[in-house]
Coordinates of C-alpha atoms in Angstrom, one line a residue:
M1 CA 1.0 18.2 18.2
L2 CA 4.1 19.1 20.2
F3 CA 3.8 19.4 24.0
T4 CA 6.2 21.7 25.7
V5 CA 6.6 20.9 29.4
P6 CA 8.8 21.6 32.4
P7 CA 10.3 18.6 34.2
L8 CA 7.6 18.4 36.8
A9 CA 5.2 15.5 37.2
G10 CA 2.1 17.6 37.9
H11 CA 2.6 19.5 34.7
V12 CA 3.5 16.5 32.5
N13 CA 0.7 14.1 33.7
P14 CA -2.3 15.8 32.0
T15 CA -0.4 15.9 28.7
V16 CA 0.1 12.1 28.9
A17 CA -3.6 11.5 28.9
V18 CA -4.3 14.1 26.2
G19 CA -1.4 12.8 24.1
A20 CA -2.7 9.3 24.3
E21 CA -6.2 10.4 23.2
L22 CA -4.8 12.3 20.3
A23 CA -2.5 9.4 19.3
A24 CA -5.5 7.1 19.4
R25 CA -7.2 9.4 16.9
G26 CA -4.3 9.2 14.5
H27 CA -2.3 12.3 15.3
E28 CA 1.4 12.4 15.7
I29 CA 2.5 13.4 19.2
A30 CA 5.8 14.5 20.7
W31 CA 7.1 16.2 23.8
T32 CA 9.9 18.7 24.2
G33 CA 11.7 19.5 27.5
P34 CA 14.5 18.3 29.7
A35 CA 14.9 14.8 28.3
S36 CA 16.3 12.9 31.3
A37 CA 13.4 14.1 33.5
L38 CA 10.7 13.5 30.9
A39 CA 11.9 10.0 30.3
R40 CA 11.0 9.2 33.9
L41 CA 7.5 10.8 33.6
L42 CA 6.3 9.8 30.1
P43 CA 5.4 6.4 28.8
A44 CA 8.3 4.3 27.4
Q45 CA 7.1 4.8 23.8
A46 CA 6.8 8.6 24.0
R47 CA 8.8 10.6 21.5
I48 CA 11.0 13.1 23.4
L49 CA 12.8 16.0 21.7
P50 CA 15.4 17.4 24.2
A51 CA 15.3 21.0 25.3
G52 CA 16.8 22.6 28.4
E53 CA 19.0 19.7 29.6
D54 CA 21.8 22.1 30.2
L55 CA 20.2 24.3 32.9
G56 CA 23.0 25.6 35.0
G57 CA 23.3 23.8 38.4
G58 CA 20.8 21.1 37.4
Y59 CA 17.2 20.5 38.7
A60 CA 18.3 18.5 41.8
E61 CA 20.3 21.5 43.1
L62 CA 17.4 23.8 42.4
H63 CA 15.1 21.6 44.4
E64 CA 17.4 21.5 47.3
R65 CA 17.5 25.3 47.4
W66 CA 13.7 25.7 46.8
R67 CA 12.5 23.1 49.3
D68 CA 12.4 25.1 52.5
L69 CA 11.3 28.5 51.0
R70 CA 7.8 29.9 51.7
G71 CA 5.7 32.9 50.6
V72 CA 7.3 35.7 48.6
G73 CA 10.7 34.1 48.9
A74 CA 9.4 31.0 47.2
L75 CA 7.8 33.0 44.5
R76 CA 10.9 35.0 43.8
F77 CA 13.0 31.8 43.6
L78 CA 10.4 30.2 41.3
W79 CA 10.7 33.1 38.7
E80 CA 14.3 34.2 39.1
E81 CA 15.9 30.8 39.6
A82 CA 13.6 28.4 37.9
L83 CA 11.0 29.6 35.3
V84 CA 13.1 32.3 33.6
P85 CA 16.3 30.3 33.5
L86 CA 14.4 27.3 32.3
A87 CA 12.9 29.3 29.5
R88 CA 16.4 30.5 28.4
A89 CA 17.8 27.0 28.6
M90 CA 14.9 25.5 26.6
V91 CA 14.6 28.0 23.7
P92 CA 17.4 26.5 21.6
G93 CA 16.1 22.9 22.0
V94 CA 12.5 23.9 21.5
T95 CA 13.5 25.7 18.3
R96 CA 15.2 22.6 17.0
A97 CA 12.2 20.4 18.0
V98 CA 9.8 22.6 16.1
R99 CA 12.0 22.7 13.0
A100 CA 12.5 18.9 13.1
F101 CA 9.0 17.9 14.1
G102 CA 7.0 20.5 12.2
P103 CA 3.9 20.6 14.6
D104 CA 0.6 22.0 13.4
V105 CA -0.1 23.1 17.0
M106 CA 2.1 23.5 20.1
V107 CA 0.6 22.8 23.5
A108 CA 2.7 24.8 26.0
D109 CA 2.5 24.4 29.7
Q110 CA 2.1 27.7 31.6
Q111 CA 5.5 27.2 33.2
A112 CA 7.3 26.2 30.0
L113 CA 7.6 29.8 28.7
A114 CA 10.0 28.8 25.9
G115 CA 7.1 27.2 24.0
P116 CA 5.2 30.4 23.3
L117 CA 8.4 32.3 22.7
V118 CA 9.5 29.9 20.0
A119 CA 6.0 29.3 18.6
R120 CA 5.5 33.1 17.9
R121 CA 9.0 33.4 16.5
L122 CA 8.4 30.5 14.0
G123 CA 4.7 31.2 13.3
V124 CA 3.3 28.0 14.9
P125 CA -0.2 28.2 16.5
W126 CA 0.1 27.5 20.3
V127 CA -2.3 26.9 23.1
T128 CA -1.9 26.9 26.9
S129 CA -2.0 23.8 29.1
A130 CA -3.1 25.2 32.5
S131 CA -2.2 22.3 34.7
T132 CA -3.2 24.4 37.7
S133 CA -6.0 26.9 37.7
A134 CA -4.1 29.3 40.1
E135 CA -2.8 31.7 37.4
L136 CA -6.4 32.1 36.0
T137 CA -7.8 33.4 39.3
R138 CA -6.0 36.8 39.6
P139 CA -3.8 35.4 42.4
F140 CA -2.1 38.8 43.0
A141 CA -5.2 40.9 43.1
D142 CA -4.6 41.6 46.8
F143 CA -0.9 42.0 46.4
P144 CA -0.4 44.4 43.4
K145 CA 3.3 45.0 44.0
V146 CA 3.9 41.2 43.8
G147 CA 1.8 41.1 40.6
E148 CA 3.8 44.0 39.1
W149 CA 7.1 42.2 39.9
V150 CA 5.9 39.0 38.2
S151 CA 4.9 41.1 35.2
G152 CA 8.3 42.6 35.2
Q153 CA 10.0 39.2 35.1
I154 CA 7.8 38.2 32.1
S155 CA 8.5 41.5 30.3
G156 CA 12.2 41.2 30.8
L157 CA 12.2 37.7 29.4
L158 CA 10.2 38.8 26.3
A159 CA 12.6 41.7 25.8
E160 CA 15.6 39.5 26.1
F161 CA 14.3 37.4 23.2
G162 CA 13.1 40.3 21.1
A163 CA 9.5 39.2 21.6
A164 CA 8.0 42.2 23.4
G165 CA 5.6 42.9 20.5
D166 CA 4.1 41.0 17.6
P167 CA 3.9 41.8 13.9
G168 CA 0.8 43.8 14.5
G169 CA 2.7 46.1 16.8
R170 CA 1.0 45.0 20.1
V171 CA 3.1 44.9 23.3
G172 CA 2.7 43.2 26.6
W173 CA 1.5 39.8 25.5
D174 CA 1.7 37.1 28.2
P175 CA 3.2 33.7 27.3
R176 CA 1.2 32.1 30.1
F177 CA -2.1 32.6 28.3
S178 CA -2.8 31.7 24.7
E179 CA -5.4 33.9 22.9
R180 CA -6.5 30.8 20.9
L181 CA -7.2 28.3 23.6
V182 CA -6.5 27.7 27.3
L183 CA -7.0 24.1 28.4
V184 CA -8.0 24.3 32.1
F185 CA -7.7 20.9 33.8
S186 CA -10.4 21.7 36.3
T187 CA -14.0 22.8 36.4
P188 CA -15.9 25.9 37.7
E189 CA -17.3 23.9 40.5
L190 CA -13.8 23.8 42.0
V191 CA -12.2 27.0 40.6
G192 CA -15.2 29.1 41.6
A193 CA -18.5 29.2 39.8
G194 CA -18.8 32.9 40.1
A195 CA -15.7 33.7 38.1
D196 CA -16.0 35.1 34.5
F197 CA -13.7 33.5 32.0
P198 CA -13.3 34.1 28.3
P199 CA -14.9 31.6 25.9
H200 CA -11.5 30.3 24.8
H201 CA -10.8 29.0 28.3
A202 CA -12.0 25.4 28.1
F203 CA -12.7 23.8 31.4
V204 CA -12.1 20.1 30.5
G205 CA -11.6 18.7 34.0
P206 CA -8.6 16.7 35.0
A207 CA -7.0 14.3 32.5
F208 CA -5.5 11.2 34.0
G209 CA -2.9 9.3 32.0
A210 CA -0.8 6.2 32.5
R211 CA 1.7 6.5 35.3
P212 CA 5.0 4.6 35.9
A213 CA 4.3 1.4 37.8
T214 CA 4.7 1.4 41.6
P215 CA 5.4 -2.3 42.4
G216 CA 5.3 -4.0 45.7
F217 CA 2.3 -2.2 47.4
P218 CA 1.0 -4.5 50.2
W219 CA -2.7 -4.4 49.2
Q220 CA -3.4 -7.2 51.7
R221 CA -2.6 -4.9 54.6
L222 CA -5.5 -2.6 53.9
D223 CA -7.9 -3.0 56.8
P224 CA -11.5 -3.4 55.8
A225 CA -12.6 -2.8 59.4
R226 CA -11.2 0.8 59.5
R227 CA -11.8 3.9 57.3
R228 CA -8.7 4.5 55.3
V229 CA -6.9 7.8 54.7
L230 CA -4.0 8.6 52.4
V231 CA -1.4 11.1 53.5
S232 CA 0.8 12.4 50.7
L233 CA 2.9 15.5 50.2
G234 CA 3.7 14.7 46.5
T235 CA 7.1 13.9 45.1
L236 CA 8.9 17.3 45.8
N237 CA 7.9 18.1 49.4
Q238 CA 8.4 14.9 51.3
A239 CA 11.8 15.9 52.7
A240 CA 10.4 19.1 54.2
G241 CA 7.6 17.3 56.0
A242 CA 9.3 16.0 59.2
R243 CA 7.2 18.1 61.6
F244 CA 4.0 17.6 59.6
Y245 CA 4.5 13.8 59.6
G246 CA 4.8 14.0 63.4
A247 CA 1.4 15.6 63.6
V248 CA 0.0 12.9 61.3
L249 CA 1.4 10.2 63.5
G250 CA 0.0 11.8 66.5
A251 CA -3.4 12.0 64.9
A252 CA -3.1 8.4 63.8
E253 CA -2.5 7.3 67.4
R254 CA -5.6 9.2 68.5
L255 CA -7.7 7.6 65.7
A256 CA -6.1 4.2 65.8
E257 CA -9.4 2.3 66.6
E258 CA -11.2 3.9 63.7
V259 CA -8.8 4.9 60.9
Q260 CA -6.0 3.3 59.0
F261 CA -3.4 5.7 57.6
V262 CA -1.6 5.0 54.4
L263 CA 1.5 7.3 54.7
A264 CA 3.5 8.0 51.6
A265 CA 6.8 9.3 53.1
P266 CA 10.5 8.5 53.3
P267 CA 10.9 5.8 55.9
A268 CA 14.0 7.5 57.2
L269 CA 11.9 10.5 58.3
I270 CA 9.3 8.4 60.0
G271 CA 11.3 5.6 61.8
A272 CA 9.3 2.7 63.1
A273 CA 5.6 3.2 62.1
P274 CA 2.9 1.8 64.3
A275 CA 1.0 -1.3 63.1
H276 CA -2.1 0.7 62.0
V277 CA 0.0 3.0 59.8
L278 CA 0.9 1.6 56.4
L279 CA 4.2 3.4 55.5
Q280 CA 5.4 3.3 51.9
E281 CA 7.9 5.6 50.2
R282 CA 5.7 5.5 47.1
V283 CA 2.1 4.4 46.5
P284 CA 0.1 3.7 43.3
Q285 CA -2.1 6.7 44.0
L286 CA -4.6 6.3 41.2
E287 CA -5.1 2.6 41.9
L288 CA -5.3 3.3 45.7
L289 CA -7.9 6.1 45.7
P290 CA -11.0 3.9 45.1
H291 CA -10.1 2.1 48.4
L292 CA -10.0 5.3 50.5
D293 CA -12.3 7.5 52.5
A294 CA -10.3 10.7 52.6
V295 CA -7.0 12.3 51.5
V296 CA -4.5 14.5 53.4
C297 CA -2.2 16.4 51.1
H298 CA -0.3 19.6 50.4
A299 CA -3.0 20.9 48.1
G300 CA -1.1 20.1 45.0
H301 CA -3.4 20.4 42.0
N302 CA -2.9 16.9 40.7
T303 CA -3.5 15.2 44.1
V304 CA -6.5 17.4 44.9
C305 CA -8.1 16.7 41.5
E306 CA -7.4 13.0 41.7
A307 CA -9.0 12.8 45.2
L308 CA -12.1 14.8 44.1
A309 CA -12.4 12.7 40.9
H310 CA -13.1 9.8 43.3
G311 CA -15.5 11.8 45.5
L312 CA -13.0 11.9 48.4
P313 CA -13.0 14.8 50.9
L314 CA -9.6 16.4 51.7
V315 CA -7.5 17.9 54.5
V316 CA -5.2 20.3 52.8
A317 CA -2.0 21.7 54.2
P318 CA -0.6 24.1 51.5
I319 CA 3.2 24.8 51.5
R320 CA 4.0 27.3 48.7
D321 CA 3.4 28.4 45.0
D322 CA -0.2 27.7 43.8
Q323 CA -1.1 25.4 46.8
P324 CA -2.7 28.1 49.0
I325 CA -5.0 29.0 46.1
V326 CA -5.9 25.4 45.4
A327 CA -6.5 24.9 49.2
R328 CA -8.8 27.9 49.2
Q329 CA -10.8 26.5 46.3
V330 CA -11.2 23.2 48.1
V331 CA -12.4 24.9 51.3
E332 CA -14.7 27.4 49.5
A333 CA -16.3 24.5 47.6
G334 CA -17.0 22.8 50.9
A335 CA -14.9 19.7 50.0
G336 CA -12.3 19.9 52.7
V337 CA -10.6 21.5 55.7
R338 CA -7.4 23.5 55.7
V339 CA -4.6 23.0 58.3
R340 CA -1.3 24.7 58.8
F341 CA 1.6 22.8 57.2
G342 CA 4.4 24.2 59.4
R343 CA 2.5 24.4 62.7
T344 CA -0.2 21.7 62.7
R345 CA -0.5 19.8 65.9
A346 CA -1.7 16.3 66.3
E347 CA -5.0 17.5 67.8
E348 CA -5.6 19.9 64.9
M349 CA -5.0 17.1 62.4
R350 CA -7.3 14.7 64.3
D351 CA -10.1 17.3 64.4
A352 CA -9.7 18.1 60.7
L353 CA -9.8 14.4 59.8
T354 CA -12.8 13.8 62.0
A355 CA -14.6 16.7 60.3
V356 CA -14.1 15.4 56.8
L357 CA -14.8 11.7 57.7
D358 CA -17.8 12.2 60.0
D359 CA -19.5 15.3 58.6
P360 CA -21.5 14.4 55.4
G361 CA -21.0 17.9 54.0
P362 CA -17.5 17.6 52.6
R363 CA -18.2 14.3 51.0
R364 CA -21.3 15.7 49.3
A365 CA -19.3 18.6 48.0
A366 CA -16.6 16.2 46.8
R367 CA -19.1 14.1 45.0
R368 CA -20.6 17.3 43.4
I369 CA -17.2 18.2 42.0
Q370 CA -16.6 14.5 41.0
A371 CA -19.8 14.8 38.9
S372 CA -18.6 18.0 37.3
F373 CA -15.2 16.4 36.4
A374 CA -17.0 13.5 34.7
A375 CA -19.2 15.8 32.7
A376 CA -16.3 18.0 31.6
G377 CA -14.8 15.2 29.5
G378 CA -11.2 15.2 30.5
A379 CA -8.6 14.1 27.9
A380 CA -11.3 13.5 25.2
A381 CA -12.7 17.0 25.6
A382 CA -9.2 18.5 25.5
A383 CA -8.5 16.6 22.3
D384 CA -11.8 17.8 20.8
R385 CA -10.8 21.4 21.4
L386 CA -7.3 20.9 19.9
E387 CA -8.7 19.2 16.8
K388 CA -10.8 22.2 16.1
L389 CA -7.6 24.2 15.6
L390 CA -6.4 22.0 12.8

């Protein structure tokens, strides 16, 4: 099995768990993508076949330019400056990886478009790794012009690589969606139980794999007398969160007698944190979640699913990309409250936290989704579906 992934933690993490399960069953596993980034995200023993390392400008520069974009501007940047150039840069390396590794099946992340391009060219069966459910929910149904523009970006990429049709003469295939198998790392209880999905869309629930160690967390500072809330904007959005962190600190001041905040943020943006706020640049999130009562986040799919897998209600403040869709799923499922990322005030944050901490409804909804995640099977269920293709 060859996993084709972009250099993003939220897209790599599910493949770590699935890869470990497959390896334990005796399968040979490798990853292909930008090697320097993947080396930081994958276990030390992972086999990495380089692809896309030479993307012009580099990923750090892309992040700097992307960080403050919102709405349609962020979407245009994602496709024009990131996904399409990443596909171009990865195709040669993915081609070499397939020829060297000889996979029986390729598992291609939805944002690693080079995987399906190469798989179809070389005749390798491929499946989709949907590390977020946003693309599966017709996200542009209310914005048809935006949807047409995205389709145009995909069609242009396919034409560039001579892949607009297949040997049977069909046109318009979409590299984001395999016709064999789409692994969805969520469940209908979160995505929306009323949606109608094809039978080859396998809702396996989140798959949590090993993460790089986060040493030095001061566990002894967790206060057993207060309810505890994690605030995290993920790894890519922290630098854009100065105003948001101000609202969090204001809410923390108002709730100081009742709630301890664990704030994952750059200390340079926060300054001197009050005693009841535990400030850490990084936290061991999976290990920390069992000790919490709620989570405040940017509605990143990974963090949302990790919180719900522990039955924790959420306050979500989406920023861009799939995050508004994931935030809507959380709210419609009853498992949390949405606030405005750029304009949230301390009072609004306090009220949102009070709602998810004091109202039993969000916790009941979170536990219902938690049960659906457990029943879905996670990495083992994903490995079962992949083995059926062999």
